[in-house]
């Protein structure tokens, strides 16, 4: 999947997610390294030091036992021997307690073998020490001294096993400390590498995303300025489907619409120019006809004046005819009266004629 075909918001989410994942990885690695280092330091400071401390305590108390036994042999005063015997008892208890505690802390085959050697030599040396005290108490000082000389070698071997345990613990502590230093350096280098990768990847993603956003926007600004200057011939290409691609598509649609509108305006302008030419020609023809019509109107006006004069004469004649008609009507009316009278006279004549006939 090409990340730069995604939308800007999704692209930013992916970039931040990658950086967060790297941050989480770095945090987890650091946490594990610190936890491991903490455990290792605890192992060094607590476990190994505790083992060394127990071994040294065992050796010191064994040394107290040996010196107290020597004092027990050398000093015959009851009070002195009593104190020596008390120190022997206390130191012996401390040795046994240290041995028991050390046995619970043993790890690994090498430590267990060293611990078993301590137990073995304790088992060998202790009877001689006990026998020396018994011989002293029995009054056999010469035998006690002989037994002490023989037991001294056994005790020295016991001391040697305890010293070997101390050296083993110190060596293990040093090796563990060296391992801690190695692990610490490795963890630091790993965290440093992850941090460098995060910084490099973050810088690369920031540059790529910024470039993928700013370039189309700058191109859109350039195209807008070109269109604003009146140049509609700009070639607008869109290669992405994100917001900037949608912006470029919208600019292309706007530019195409403006080109179409300009073509329509140009076509309409040509049509208007043609119509204007035709209107101008029509106006000229109309002007000519108007002039002709004006001449006809002048002739019509002259004819109307003549007609008006004729109508005026006709009106005068009509008034005169009307007066004559009124006069004729009066005459006719009088004639009608006369005729009526004549008819009446003729009726009287007829009546009289009938009477004459009858007579």
mmCIF file of C-alpha atoms in Angstrom, residues 117-333:
data_model
loop_
_atom_site.group_PDB
_atom_site.id
_atom_site.type_symbol
_atom_site.label_atom_id
_atom_site.label_comp_id
_atom_site.label_asym_id
_atom_site.label_seq_id
_atom_site.Cartn_x
_atom_site.Cartn_y
_atom_site.Cartn_z
ATOM 1 C CA UNK A 117 33.438 -29.428 50.140
ATOM 2 C CA UNK A 118 32.888 -27.113 53.125
ATOM 3 C CA UNK A 119 30.473 -29.582 54.694
ATOM 4 C CA UNK A 120 32.865 -32.452 54.043
ATOM 5 C CA UNK A 121 35.840 -30.730 55.643
ATOM 6 C CA UNK A 122 33.697 -29.576 58.586
ATOM 7 C CA UNK A 123 32.748 -33.194 59.102
ATOM 8 C CA UNK A 124 36.447 -34.143 59.038
ATOM 9 C CA UNK A 125 37.904 -31.274 61.125
ATOM 10 C CA UNK A 126 35.305 -30.816 63.851
ATOM 11 C CA UNK A 127 35.826 -34.201 65.604
ATOM 12 C CA UNK A 128 39.515 -33.325 66.105
ATOM 13 C CA UNK A 129 38.629 -29.990 67.695
ATOM 14 C CA UNK A 130 36.060 -31.635 69.905
ATOM 15 C CA UNK A 131 38.558 -34.353 70.852
ATOM 16 C CA UNK A 132 41.137 -31.723 71.893
ATOM 17 C CA UNK A 133 38.684 -30.198 74.369
ATOM 18 C CA UNK A 134 37.782 -33.600 75.717
ATOM 19 C CA UNK A 135 41.427 -34.501 76.144
ATOM 20 C CA UNK A 136 42.166 -31.233 77.932
ATOM 21 C CA UNK A 137 39.228 -31.782 80.252
ATOM 22 C CA UNK A 138 40.535 -35.315 80.908
ATOM 23 C CA UNK A 139 43.971 -33.907 81.816
ATOM 24 C CA UNK A 140 45.700 -35.395 78.793
ATOM 25 C CA UNK A 141 47.428 -32.233 77.711
ATOM 26 C CA UNK A 142 50.134 -33.939 75.656
ATOM 27 C CA UNK A 143 47.595 -36.004 73.759
ATOM 28 C CA UNK A 144 45.462 -32.900 73.248
ATOM 29 C CA UNK A 145 48.437 -31.054 71.755
ATOM 30 C CA UNK A 146 49.156 -33.970 69.438
ATOM 31 C CA UNK A 147 45.531 -34.143 68.390
ATOM 32 C CA UNK A 148 45.540 -30.365 67.840
ATOM 33 C CA UNK A 149 48.566 -30.646 65.548
ATOM 34 C CA UNK A 150 46.857 -33.351 63.520
ATOM 35 C CA UNK A 151 43.553 -31.463 63.491
ATOM 36 C CA UNK A 152 45.254 -28.242 62.437
ATOM 37 C CA UNK A 153 45.805 -29.661 58.965
ATOM 38 C CA UNK A 154 42.150 -30.646 58.770
ATOM 39 C CA UNK A 155 41.117 -27.202 59.924
ATOM 40 C CA UNK A 156 43.432 -25.600 57.388
ATOM 41 C CA UNK A 157 41.731 -27.620 54.654
ATOM 42 C CA UNK A 158 38.402 -26.453 56.002
ATOM 43 C CA UNK A 159 39.663 -22.869 55.930
ATOM 44 C CA UNK A 160 40.813 -23.435 52.348
ATOM 45 C CA UNK A 161 37.338 -24.588 51.225
ATOM 46 C CA UNK A 162 35.777 -21.517 52.866
ATOM 47 C CA UNK A 163 38.323 -19.264 51.170
ATOM 48 C CA UNK A 164 37.567 -20.975 47.855
ATOM 49 C CA UNK A 165 33.895 -20.228 48.436
ATOM 50 C CA UNK A 166 34.703 -16.550 49.063
ATOM 51 C CA UNK A 167 36.904 -16.411 45.943
ATOM 52 C CA UNK A 168 34.209 -18.189 43.931
ATOM 53 C CA UNK A 169 31.571 -15.692 45.037
ATOM 54 C CA UNK A 170 33.851 -12.748 44.316
ATOM 55 C CA UNK A 171 34.696 -14.185 40.908
ATOM 56 C CA UNK A 172 30.999 -14.809 40.173
ATOM 57 C CA UNK A 173 30.205 -11.295 41.350
ATOM 58 C CA UNK A 174 32.915 -9.838 39.088
ATOM 59 C CA UNK A 175 31.723 -11.916 36.124
ATOM 60 C CA UNK A 176 28.141 -10.935 36.824
ATOM 61 C CA UNK A 177 29.159 -7.307 37.129
ATOM 62 C CA UNK A 178 30.958 -7.557 33.780
ATOM 63 C CA UNK A 179 27.853 -9.145 32.282
ATOM 64 C CA UNK A 180 25.762 -6.319 33.752
ATOM 65 C CA UNK A 181 28.086 -3.779 32.165
ATOM 66 C CA UNK A 182 27.873 -5.596 28.823
ATOM 67 C CA UNK A 183 24.080 -5.830 29.002
ATOM 68 C CA UNK A 184 23.882 -2.214 30.079
ATOM 69 C CA UNK A 185 26.015 -1.098 27.118
ATOM 70 C CA UNK A 186 23.962 -3.272 24.775
ATOM 71 C CA UNK A 187 20.699 -1.849 26.150
ATOM 72 C CA UNK A 188 22.002 1.709 25.895
ATOM 73 C CA UNK A 189 23.192 1.114 22.321
ATOM 74 C CA UNK A 190 19.887 -0.551 21.416
ATOM 75 C CA UNK A 191 17.872 2.324 22.884
ATOM 76 C CA UNK A 192 20.179 4.788 21.131
ATOM 77 C CA UNK A 193 19.745 2.952 17.803
ATOM 78 C CA UNK A 194 15.953 2.864 18.224
ATOM 79 C CA UNK A 195 16.002 6.570 19.095
ATOM 80 C CA UNK A 196 18.088 7.317 15.978
ATOM 81 C CA UNK A 197 15.740 5.209 13.833
ATOM 82 C CA UNK A 198 12.741 7.013 15.350
ATOM 83 C CA UNK A 199 14.310 10.422 14.723
ATOM 84 C CA UNK A 200 15.360 9.499 11.174
ATOM 85 C CA UNK A 201 12.017 7.901 10.324
ATOM 86 C CA UNK A 202 10.102 10.756 11.937
ATOM 87 C CA UNK A 203 12.163 13.325 10.031
ATOM 88 C CA UNK A 204 11.694 11.396 6.772
ATOM 89 C CA UNK A 205 7.936 11.040 7.295
ATOM 90 C CA UNK A 206 7.635 14.710 8.262
ATOM 91 C CA UNK A 207 9.582 15.762 5.158
ATOM 92 C CA UNK A 208 7.652 13.467 2.814
ATOM 93 C CA UNK A 209 4.242 14.414 4.234
ATOM 94 C CA UNK A 210 5.119 18.125 4.240
ATOM 95 C CA UNK A 211 6.395 17.849 0.670
ATOM 96 C CA UNK A 212 3.305 15.917 -0.438
ATOM 97 C CA UNK A 213 1.124 18.687 1.003
ATOM 98 C CA UNK A 214 3.071 21.848 0.176
ATOM 99 C CA UNK A 215 3.888 20.977 -3.434
ATOM 100 C CA UNK A 216 0.259 20.517 -4.575
ATOM 101 C CA UNK A 217 -0.773 23.599 -2.581
ATOM 102 C CA UNK A 218 1.987 25.692 -4.185
ATOM 103 C CA UNK A 219 0.910 24.331 -7.582
ATOM 104 C CA UNK A 220 -2.703 25.222 -6.760
ATOM 105 C CA UNK A 221 -1.604 28.752 -5.775
ATOM 106 C CA UNK A 222 0.326 29.099 -9.049
ATOM 107 C CA UNK A 223 -2.646 27.907 -11.091
ATOM 108 C CA UNK A 224 -4.975 30.251 -9.200
ATOM 109 C CA UNK A 225 -2.676 33.192 -9.924
ATOM 110 C CA UNK A 226 -2.493 32.211 -13.605
ATOM 111 C CA UNK A 227 -6.286 31.934 -13.832
ATOM 112 C CA UNK A 228 -6.682 35.227 -11.955
ATOM 113 C CA UNK A 229 -4.405 36.847 -14.575
ATOM 114 C CA UNK A 230 -6.851 35.680 -17.271
ATOM 115 C CA UNK A 231 -4.866 32.745 -18.660
ATOM 116 C CA UNK A 232 -7.180 29.743 -18.898
ATOM 117 C CA UNK A 233 -4.737 27.568 -20.857
ATOM 118 C CA UNK A 234 -2.999 26.141 -17.755
ATOM 119 C CA UNK A 235 -2.548 22.355 -17.802
ATOM 120 C CA UNK A 236 -3.838 20.939 -14.509
ATOM 121 C CA UNK A 237 -2.890 17.323 -13.731
ATOM 122 C CA UNK A 238 -4.038 15.406 -10.657
ATOM 123 C CA UNK A 239 -2.162 12.285 -9.533
ATOM 124 C CA UNK A 240 -3.437 11.833 -5.973
ATOM 125 C CA UNK A 241 -6.755 11.187 -4.305
ATOM 126 C CA UNK A 242 -6.153 13.088 -1.076
ATOM 127 C CA UNK A 243 -7.395 16.561 -0.131
ATOM 128 C CA UNK A 244 -4.790 18.277 -2.330
ATOM 129 C CA UNK A 245 -5.782 16.025 -5.234
ATOM 130 C CA UNK A 246 -9.414 16.972 -4.649
ATOM 131 C CA UNK A 247 -8.333 20.638 -4.599
ATOM 132 C CA UNK A 248 -6.516 20.237 -7.928
ATOM 133 C CA UNK A 249 -9.539 18.417 -9.374
ATOM 134 C CA UNK A 250 -11.768 21.267 -8.213
ATOM 135 C CA UNK A 251 -9.388 23.807 -9.783
ATOM 136 C CA UNK A 252 -9.415 21.816 -13.028
ATOM 137 C CA UNK A 253 -13.222 21.744 -12.991
ATOM 138 C CA UNK A 254 -13.295 25.475 -12.266
ATOM 139 C CA UNK A 255 -10.844 26.177 -15.088
ATOM 140 C CA UNK A 256 -12.841 24.005 -17.504
ATOM 141 C CA UNK A 257 -16.056 25.754 -16.450
ATOM 142 C CA UNK A 258 -14.442 29.161 -16.966
ATOM 143 C CA UNK A 259 -13.234 28.075 -20.418
ATOM 144 C CA UNK A 260 -16.749 26.896 -21.266
ATOM 145 C CA UNK A 261 -18.261 30.142 -19.948
ATOM 146 C CA UNK A 262 -15.762 32.223 -21.926
ATOM 147 C CA UNK A 263 -16.600 30.237 -25.073
ATOM 148 C CA UNK A 264 -20.296 30.784 -24.472
ATOM 149 C CA UNK A 265 -19.692 34.480 -23.830
ATOM 150 C CA UNK A 266 -17.591 34.704 -26.985
ATOM 151 C CA UNK A 267 -20.282 32.921 -28.997
ATOM 152 C CA UNK A 268 -22.925 35.202 -27.517
ATOM 153 C CA UNK A 269 -20.733 38.222 -28.245
ATOM 154 C CA UNK A 270 -20.355 37.152 -31.866
ATOM 155 C CA UNK A 271 -24.105 36.637 -32.072
ATOM 156 C CA UNK A 272 -24.659 40.050 -30.499
ATOM 157 C CA UNK A 273 -22.205 41.602 -32.950
ATOM 158 C CA UNK A 274 -24.007 39.918 -35.854
ATOM 159 C CA UNK A 275 -27.363 41.020 -34.471
ATOM 160 C CA UNK A 276 -26.029 44.528 -33.955
ATOM 161 C CA UNK A 277 -24.876 44.634 -37.581
ATOM 162 C CA UNK A 278 -28.254 43.388 -38.709
ATOM 163 C CA UNK A 279 -29.974 45.908 -36.430
ATOM 164 C CA UNK A 280 -27.765 48.684 -37.828
ATOM 165 C CA UNK A 281 -28.680 47.625 -41.379
ATOM 166 C CA UNK A 282 -32.348 47.443 -40.364
ATOM 167 C CA UNK A 283 -32.067 50.869 -38.765
ATOM 168 C CA UNK A 284 -30.625 52.267 -41.951
ATOM 169 C CA UNK A 285 -33.429 50.620 -43.968
ATOM 170 C CA UNK A 286 -35.933 51.857 -41.421
ATOM 171 C CA UNK A 287 -34.461 55.346 -41.646
ATOM 172 C CA UNK A 288 -34.827 55.276 -45.438
ATOM 173 C CA UNK A 289 -38.363 54.020 -45.156
ATOM 174 C CA UNK A 290 -39.044 56.601 -42.497
ATOM 175 C CA UNK A 291 -37.894 59.298 -44.848
ATOM 176 C CA UNK A 292 -40.138 57.865 -47.574
ATOM 177 C CA UNK A 293 -42.948 57.628 -45.114
ATOM 178 C CA UNK A 294 -42.341 61.223 -44.086
ATOM 179 C CA UNK A 295 -42.682 62.286 -47.744
ATOM 180 C CA UNK A 296 -45.881 60.237 -48.027
ATOM 181 C CA UNK A 297 -47.120 61.819 -44.817
ATOM 182 C CA UNK A 298 -46.433 65.263 -46.230
ATOM 183 C CA UNK A 299 -48.417 64.353 -49.343
ATOM 184 C CA UNK A 300 -51.105 62.856 -47.145
ATOM 185 C CA UNK A 301 -51.129 66.036 -45.078
ATOM 186 C CA UNK A 302 -51.619 68.096 -48.241
ATOM 187 C CA UNK A 303 -54.400 65.754 -49.337
ATOM 188 C CA UNK A 304 -55.910 65.985 -45.856
ATOM 189 C CA UNK A 305 -55.851 69.751 -46.066
ATOM 190 C CA UNK A 306 -57.629 69.568 -49.416
ATOM 191 C CA UNK A 307 -60.017 66.980 -48.001
ATOM 192 C CA UNK A 308 -60.579 69.178 -44.966
ATOM 193 C CA UNK A 309 -61.412 72.089 -47.267
ATOM 194 C CA UNK A 310 -63.760 69.893 -49.284
ATOM 195 C CA UNK A 311 -65.366 68.576 -46.095
ATOM 196 C CA UNK A 312 -65.739 72.125 -44.885
ATOM 197 C CA UNK A 313 -67.475 73.040 -48.152
ATOM 198 C CA UNK A 314 -69.611 69.933 -47.938
ATOM 199 C CA UNK A 315 -70.545 70.927 -44.415
ATOM 200 C CA UNK A 316 -71.591 74.361 -45.605
ATOM 201 C CA UNK A 317 -73.534 72.767 -48.405
ATOM 202 C CA UNK A 318 -75.089 70.349 -45.952
ATOM 203 C CA UNK A 319 -76.176 73.240 -43.732
ATOM 204 C CA UNK A 320 -77.714 74.937 -46.648
ATOM 205 C CA UNK A 321 -79.387 71.704 -47.709
ATOM 206 C CA UNK A 322 -80.618 71.258 -44.199
ATOM 207 C CA UNK A 323 -82.133 74.700 -44.164
ATOM 208 C CA UNK A 324 -83.785 73.961 -47.519
ATOM 209 C CA UNK A 325 -85.003 70.654 -46.119
ATOM 210 C CA UNK A 326 -86.498 72.433 -43.126
ATOM 211 C CA UNK A 327 -88.162 74.892 -45.394
ATOM 212 C CA UNK A 328 -89.408 72.036 -47.559
ATOM 213 C CA UNK A 329 -90.673 70.269 -44.523
ATOM 214 C CA UNK A 330 -92.601 73.321 -43.421
ATOM 215 C CA UNK A 331 -94.022 73.614 -46.897
ATOM 216 C CA UNK A 332 -94.866 69.920 -46.926
ATOM 217 C CA UNK A 333 -96.501 70.226 -43.549
#
